[in-house]
Amino acid sequence: MTEQTPIVIVGTGLSGYSLVREFRKLDKETPVIMVTADDGVSYSKPMLSTGFTKDKDAEGLAQADPEAMAEQLGVEIRPWSTVTGIDADARELRLGDQRLPYRKLVLAWGADVIRLSLAGDGLDRVFSINDLMDYRAFRKALSGGKRVAVMGAGLIGCEFANDLRNGGYEVDVIAPDTALMPSLLPRAAADAVQSELEALGVNFHLGTVVERVEHRGDGVEVFLANGDRLPADLVVSAVGLRPRTELAAGAGLDTGLGIRVNRALETSAPDVYALGDCAEVDGRVLLYVLPLMACARALAKTLAGERMEVSYGAMPVMVKTPCCPTAVCPPAADAEGEWLVEQEGSDVKATFRHPSGDTLGFAVTGRFAVEKQTLAREVPPIHND
Ligand SMILES: Cc1cc2nc3c(=O)[nH]c(=O)nc-3n(C[C@H](O)[C@H](O)[C@H](O)COP(=O)(O)OP(=O)(O)OC[C@H]3O[C@@H](n4cnc5c(N)ncnc54)[C@H](O)[C@@H]3O)c2cc1C
């Protein structure tokens, strides 16, 4: 290793770019190379589910090209460069036949979409949207269409449903659970969001799944397990994400649900770190922006020479369903307590209370959504053990 051996960051999503931005506030000299499998364009991923509402296509959502980012951040960026392996003993990345030595390596390579194995000949009309390039392909395919079927009623499925309705499309949402966002919202809040989305014109098909997608003319017919058939121009699949762990596991790094790191974002290999959607930080996979920003700030300090552990505050998740503004801070999965619900129509304030009376989580919809900051101050931070 020489003075010029770079810090290498894999990924130019929010994690990679946030990290390098924080790092450059502390160290302007150390060489940094960012490699990414995609085009390296900077964009805010949460905005992908607001394109119609904000009247922005993929070009409108792009913030800066990699050349501009490289100049702004004082780094080298290599787009269209897919990492194929890590040699942690030799401190080298493999990119096909090429090898790239590192002094420190940061894995910020995100999560893969889960793809359901569906039957039928119409699978080329099923789109997952997990980056700007996906979004560009989806908008191109949708051009001239009128009707979209959305698989999944989690946060992303609901946000796309609202956004597509705002864009004037007919929308059907199909999901196996009987409530929206079951891992995030208590039932009262989920029902409030559902009833406002229905009032907006979204059709829900809950408690069933898509089994088959067949070509019909320029569009498709979507076959549900309950026997219903829906016409659509295309299908959006929003059925979940899985942190990318395969290459890390192949290199001998400790992995679980994600690439396992401690609170200093250190993997089990020396000088290899991970953050963002690919990382399991101290036992938790949090596929949201606020946690990755906190990780980026802590890791920047560590890379600059002052080892720092991440500490999270309470981090409310905003659900971008403008027809029913919603914020949620889910209680820990093993939290003791119960939901207390105050409700007027679709305005819901649900607080999860420990028997001692402490608030451990909340969900607010409609006019109560403005209380999110006040409630967030009552909720204990994540990792407060
Ligand atoms: C539609 C949508 C809406 C969302 N809304 C919200 C929201 O409102 N609030 C919120 O908190 N969160 C939201 N999220 C989640 C949030 O956007 C993500 O948690 C965050 O953007 C993840 O960033 P990341 O940099 O870790 O991963 P990514 O953005 O996925 O970046 C991964 C990078 O790694 C690169 N890469 C992958 N594999 C390789 C390889 N082998 N070699 C080289 N490069 C590779 C990719 O090309 C990419 O550059 C939303 C997500 C989606 C999809």
XYZ file of N, CA, C and O and ligand atoms in Angstrom, residues 9-18 35-41 43-50 78 80-85 93-95 107-113 129-131 133 135 155-157 159-160 241 244 247 275-279 286-292 316-320, ligand 1:
341
model
N -15.007 3.401 -2.354
C -16.411 3.310 -1.947
C -17.178 2.653 -3.088
O -17.100 3.123 -4.237
N -17.891 1.591 -2.796
C -18.671 0.901 -3.840
C -20.122 1.362 -3.703
O -20.783 1.075 -2.701
N -20.600 2.086 -4.714
C -21.989 2.565 -4.690
C -22.056 4.077 -4.686
O -21.347 4.743 -3.926
N -22.882 4.627 -5.584
C -23.089 6.081 -5.640
C -24.552 6.420 -5.385
O -25.114 7.326 -5.985
N -25.180 5.646 -4.506
C -26.525 6.003 -4.043
C -26.403 7.031 -2.932
O -25.336 7.640 -2.728
N -27.470 7.211 -2.174
C -27.446 8.199 -1.090
C -26.375 7.873 -0.060
O -25.752 8.769 0.497
N -26.122 6.571 0.166
C -25.107 6.200 1.167
C -23.711 6.612 0.712
O -22.961 7.241 1.455
N -23.361 6.216 -0.523
C -22.015 6.516 -1.020
C -21.778 8.015 -1.100
O -20.782 8.533 -0.585
N -22.713 8.734 -1.720
C -22.505 10.181 -1.881
C -22.585 10.927 -0.542
O -21.857 11.895 -0.328
N -23.471 10.492 0.369
C -23.540 11.176 1.677
C -22.236 10.972 2.433
O -21.719 11.891 3.061
N -16.775 3.483 -7.123
C -17.144 2.655 -8.282
C -18.625 2.310 -8.177
O -19.150 2.108 -7.071
N -19.284 2.283 -9.301
C -20.710 1.972 -9.292
C -21.117 1.212 -10.546
O -20.605 1.485 -11.631
N -22.023 0.284 -10.362
C -22.506 -0.520 -11.486
C -23.393 0.303 -12.414
O -23.568 -0.055 -13.576
N -23.956 1.417 -11.899
C -24.896 2.189 -12.718
C -24.209 3.410 -13.328
O -22.989 3.476 -13.385
N -25.023 4.395 -13.746
C -24.454 5.553 -14.454
C -23.856 6.607 -13.520
O -23.307 7.602 -13.982
N -23.994 6.412 -12.208
C -23.375 7.329 -11.244
C -24.105 8.650 -11.075
O -23.633 9.542 -10.365
N -25.270 8.798 -11.705
C -26.027 10.046 -11.580
C -26.544 10.175 -10.137
O -27.023 9.217 -9.538
N -29.122 11.328 -7.377
C -30.564 11.587 -7.299
C -31.016 11.183 -5.909
O -30.293 10.498 -5.184
N -32.222 11.626 -5.532
C -32.766 11.254 -4.235
C -33.789 10.136 -4.451
O -34.877 10.373 -4.992
N -33.429 8.921 -4.020
C -34.300 7.780 -4.310
C -35.746 7.959 -3.802
O -36.684 7.588 -4.503
N -35.959 8.529 -2.588
C -37.356 8.686 -2.144
C -38.230 9.467 -3.117
O -39.451 9.324 -3.132
N -37.620 10.286 -3.944
C -38.406 11.085 -4.892
C -38.967 10.253 -6.042
O -39.828 10.703 -6.788
N -38.475 9.005 -6.198
C -38.960 8.180 -7.319
C -40.463 7.928 -7.223
O -41.126 7.745 -8.236
N -40.979 7.894 -5.994
C -42.424 7.648 -5.857
C -43.219 8.949 -5.773
O -44.351 8.957 -5.281
N -42.622 10.052 -6.255
C -43.357 11.331 -6.273
C -43.320 11.979 -7.661
O -43.688 13.131 -7.800
N -16.054 6.036 -11.039
C -16.038 5.101 -12.179
C -17.419 4.487 -12.362
O -17.760 3.498 -11.699
N -20.504 2.479 -14.467
C -20.568 1.239 -15.250
C -19.453 0.274 -14.845
O -18.863 -0.394 -15.680
N -19.125 0.222 -13.573
C -18.043 -0.637 -13.078
C -18.613 -1.552 -12.000
O -18.821 -1.126 -10.861
N -18.857 -2.782 -12.366
C -19.495 -3.713 -11.431
C -18.439 -4.510 -10.667
O -17.573 -5.145 -11.278
N -18.510 -4.438 -9.355
C -17.601 -5.231 -8.526
C -18.050 -6.685 -8.583
O -19.236 -6.986 -8.430
N -17.060 -7.573 -8.815
C -17.415 -8.996 -8.911
C -16.827 -9.817 -7.763
O -17.145 -10.999 -7.626
N -15.955 -9.202 -6.970
C -15.392 -9.940 -5.844
C -14.540 -9.043 -4.955
O -14.150 -7.940 -5.356
N -10.197 -5.068 -4.701
C -11.525 -5.371 -5.256
C -11.327 -6.003 -6.618
O -10.386 -5.646 -7.328
N -12.224 -6.883 -6.990
C -12.186 -7.417 -8.359
C -13.341 -6.834 -9.157
O -14.483 -6.821 -8.689
N -13.002 -6.344 -10.346
C -14.029 -5.869 -11.283
C -13.779 -6.622 -12.572
O -12.983 -6.180 -13.399
N -18.519 -0.607 1.586
C -19.568 -1.229 0.773
C -20.864 -0.446 0.997
O -21.395 -0.404 2.117
N -21.325 0.217 -0.054
C -22.569 1.009 0.017
C -23.390 0.614 -1.205
O -23.854 1.446 -1.955
N -23.496 -0.696 -1.406
C -24.046 -1.181 -2.673
C -25.513 -1.592 -2.592
O -26.017 -2.281 -3.489
N -26.205 -1.177 -1.537
C -27.671 -1.222 -1.544
C -28.301 -2.600 -1.421
O -27.688 -3.563 -0.951
N -29.540 -2.666 -1.864
C -30.350 -3.880 -1.738
C -30.940 -4.230 -3.098
O -31.169 -3.347 -3.933
N -31.185 -5.511 -3.295
C -31.836 -5.976 -4.526
C -33.341 -6.039 -4.318
O -33.797 -6.373 -3.216
N -34.100 -5.811 -5.377
C -35.544 -6.009 -5.256
C -35.840 -7.507 -5.233
O -35.136 -8.288 -5.877
N -39.004 -0.835 -9.320
C -38.391 0.494 -9.401
C -37.540 0.727 -8.158
O -38.047 1.048 -7.094
N -36.225 0.530 -8.319
C -35.334 0.698 -7.170
C -34.173 1.634 -7.472
O -33.287 1.794 -6.662
N -34.157 2.213 -8.649
C -33.165 3.261 -8.922
C -33.645 4.105 -10.102
O -34.678 3.816 -10.718
N -32.513 4.487 -13.043
C -32.551 3.838 -14.360
C -33.818 2.983 -14.492
O -34.456 2.949 -15.535
N -36.530 3.712 -13.018
C -37.635 4.673 -13.149
C -37.754 5.168 -14.585
O -38.854 5.310 -15.124
N -44.973 0.334 2.093
C -44.774 1.777 1.947
C -44.598 2.165 0.470
O -45.249 3.084 -0.032
N -43.765 1.413 -0.234
C -43.455 1.814 -1.606
C -44.646 1.574 -2.534
O -44.976 2.414 -3.372
N -45.342 0.453 -2.366
C -46.531 0.191 -3.179
C -47.594 1.265 -2.968
O -48.201 1.752 -3.936
N -47.135 4.342 -1.863
C -46.690 5.633 -2.399
C -46.848 5.672 -3.928
O -47.308 6.667 -4.485
N -46.486 4.587 -4.600
C -46.659 4.574 -6.064
C -48.144 4.640 -6.437
O -48.511 5.280 -7.424
N -37.388 -5.646 -0.562
C -35.967 -5.544 -0.908
C -35.163 -6.489 -0.033
O -35.559 -6.787 1.095
N -27.916 -6.587 -0.378
C -26.961 -7.351 -1.204
C -25.840 -7.880 -0.308
O -25.037 -7.093 0.207
N -21.713 -11.098 -2.492
C -20.278 -10.923 -2.741
C -19.515 -10.833 -1.429
O -18.393 -11.329 -1.308
N -22.462 0.428 4.957
C -23.574 1.258 5.445
C -24.696 1.266 4.416
O -24.517 0.811 3.282
N -25.844 1.780 4.835
C -26.984 1.906 3.917
C -27.769 0.610 3.803
O -27.729 -0.250 4.687
N -28.468 0.465 2.680
C -29.409 -0.645 2.502
C -28.747 -2.025 2.542
O -29.420 -3.026 2.744
N -27.423 -2.101 2.316
C -26.766 -3.421 2.321
C -26.353 -3.854 3.727
O -25.983 -5.014 3.921
N -26.416 -2.944 4.694
C -25.781 -3.215 5.987
C -26.773 -3.656 7.065
O -27.913 -3.194 7.100
N -32.102 -1.290 8.428
C -33.043 -0.157 8.365
C -32.939 0.460 6.978
O -31.962 1.138 6.666
N -33.934 0.179 6.143
C -33.840 0.588 4.733
C -34.430 1.986 4.530
O -35.362 2.183 3.751
N -33.871 2.954 5.279
C -34.369 4.328 5.235
C -33.206 5.315 5.182
O -32.061 4.971 5.481
N -33.569 6.562 4.849
C -32.544 7.579 4.645
C -31.938 8.083 5.961
O -30.711 8.236 6.058
N -32.765 8.351 6.974
C -32.205 8.941 8.194
C -31.130 8.059 8.826
O -30.072 8.563 9.210
N -31.348 6.733 8.923
C -30.268 5.915 9.487
C -28.985 5.951 8.654
O -27.889 6.023 9.211
N -29.126 5.955 7.331
C -27.896 5.933 6.530
C -27.143 7.261 6.647
O -25.911 7.305 6.592
N -38.625 9.072 12.705
C -39.934 8.825 12.104
C -39.822 8.611 10.596
O -38.995 9.243 9.938
N -40.627 7.714 10.075
C -40.693 7.466 8.634
C -41.925 8.206 8.110
O -43.025 8.036 8.641
N -41.725 9.031 7.108
C -42.865 9.720 6.486
C -43.348 8.856 5.327
O -42.540 8.475 4.481
N -44.634 8.603 5.280
C -45.195 7.859 4.153
C -45.713 8.896 3.164
O -46.557 9.718 3.521
N -45.193 8.868 1.933
C -45.528 9.926 0.978
C -46.843 9.605 0.249
O -46.864 9.347 -0.953
C -39.513 4.294 -4.326
C -38.770 4.437 -3.038
C -39.175 5.405 -2.116
C -38.497 5.531 -0.908
N -38.922 6.489 -0.024
C -38.243 6.659 1.136
C -38.635 7.673 2.065
O -39.601 8.408 1.844
N -37.923 7.822 3.206
C -36.842 7.036 3.492
O -36.225 7.210 4.539
N -36.452 6.050 2.640
C -37.119 5.855 1.471
N -36.711 4.870 0.601
C -35.504 4.075 0.931
C -34.212 4.878 0.636
O -34.347 5.550 -0.583
C -33.019 3.914 0.614
O -32.870 3.419 1.937
C -31.700 4.576 0.197
O -31.831 5.372 -0.944
C -30.616 3.498 -0.019
O -29.436 4.086 -0.471
P -28.110 3.213 -0.680
O -27.074 4.199 -1.164
O -27.786 2.430 0.537
O -28.459 2.168 -1.837
P -28.731 2.416 -3.413
O -29.337 3.743 -3.660
O -29.453 1.219 -3.890
O -27.277 2.457 -4.075
C -26.548 1.290 -4.320
C -25.399 1.634 -5.239
O -24.517 0.503 -5.321
C -24.259 0.204 -6.693
N -23.948 -1.234 -6.803
C -24.724 -2.290 -6.477
N -24.068 -3.448 -6.692
C -22.852 -3.101 -7.172
C -21.715 -3.840 -7.593
N -21.662 -5.180 -7.535
N -20.641 -3.158 -8.061
C -20.653 -1.807 -8.112
N -21.695 -1.063 -7.708
C -22.773 -1.690 -7.247
C -25.502 0.663 -7.423
O -25.236 0.833 -8.792
C -25.788 1.977 -6.665
O -24.932 2.998 -7.132
C -37.387 4.689 -0.612
C -36.981 3.700 -1.536
C -37.664 3.576 -2.738
C -37.245 2.519 -3.725
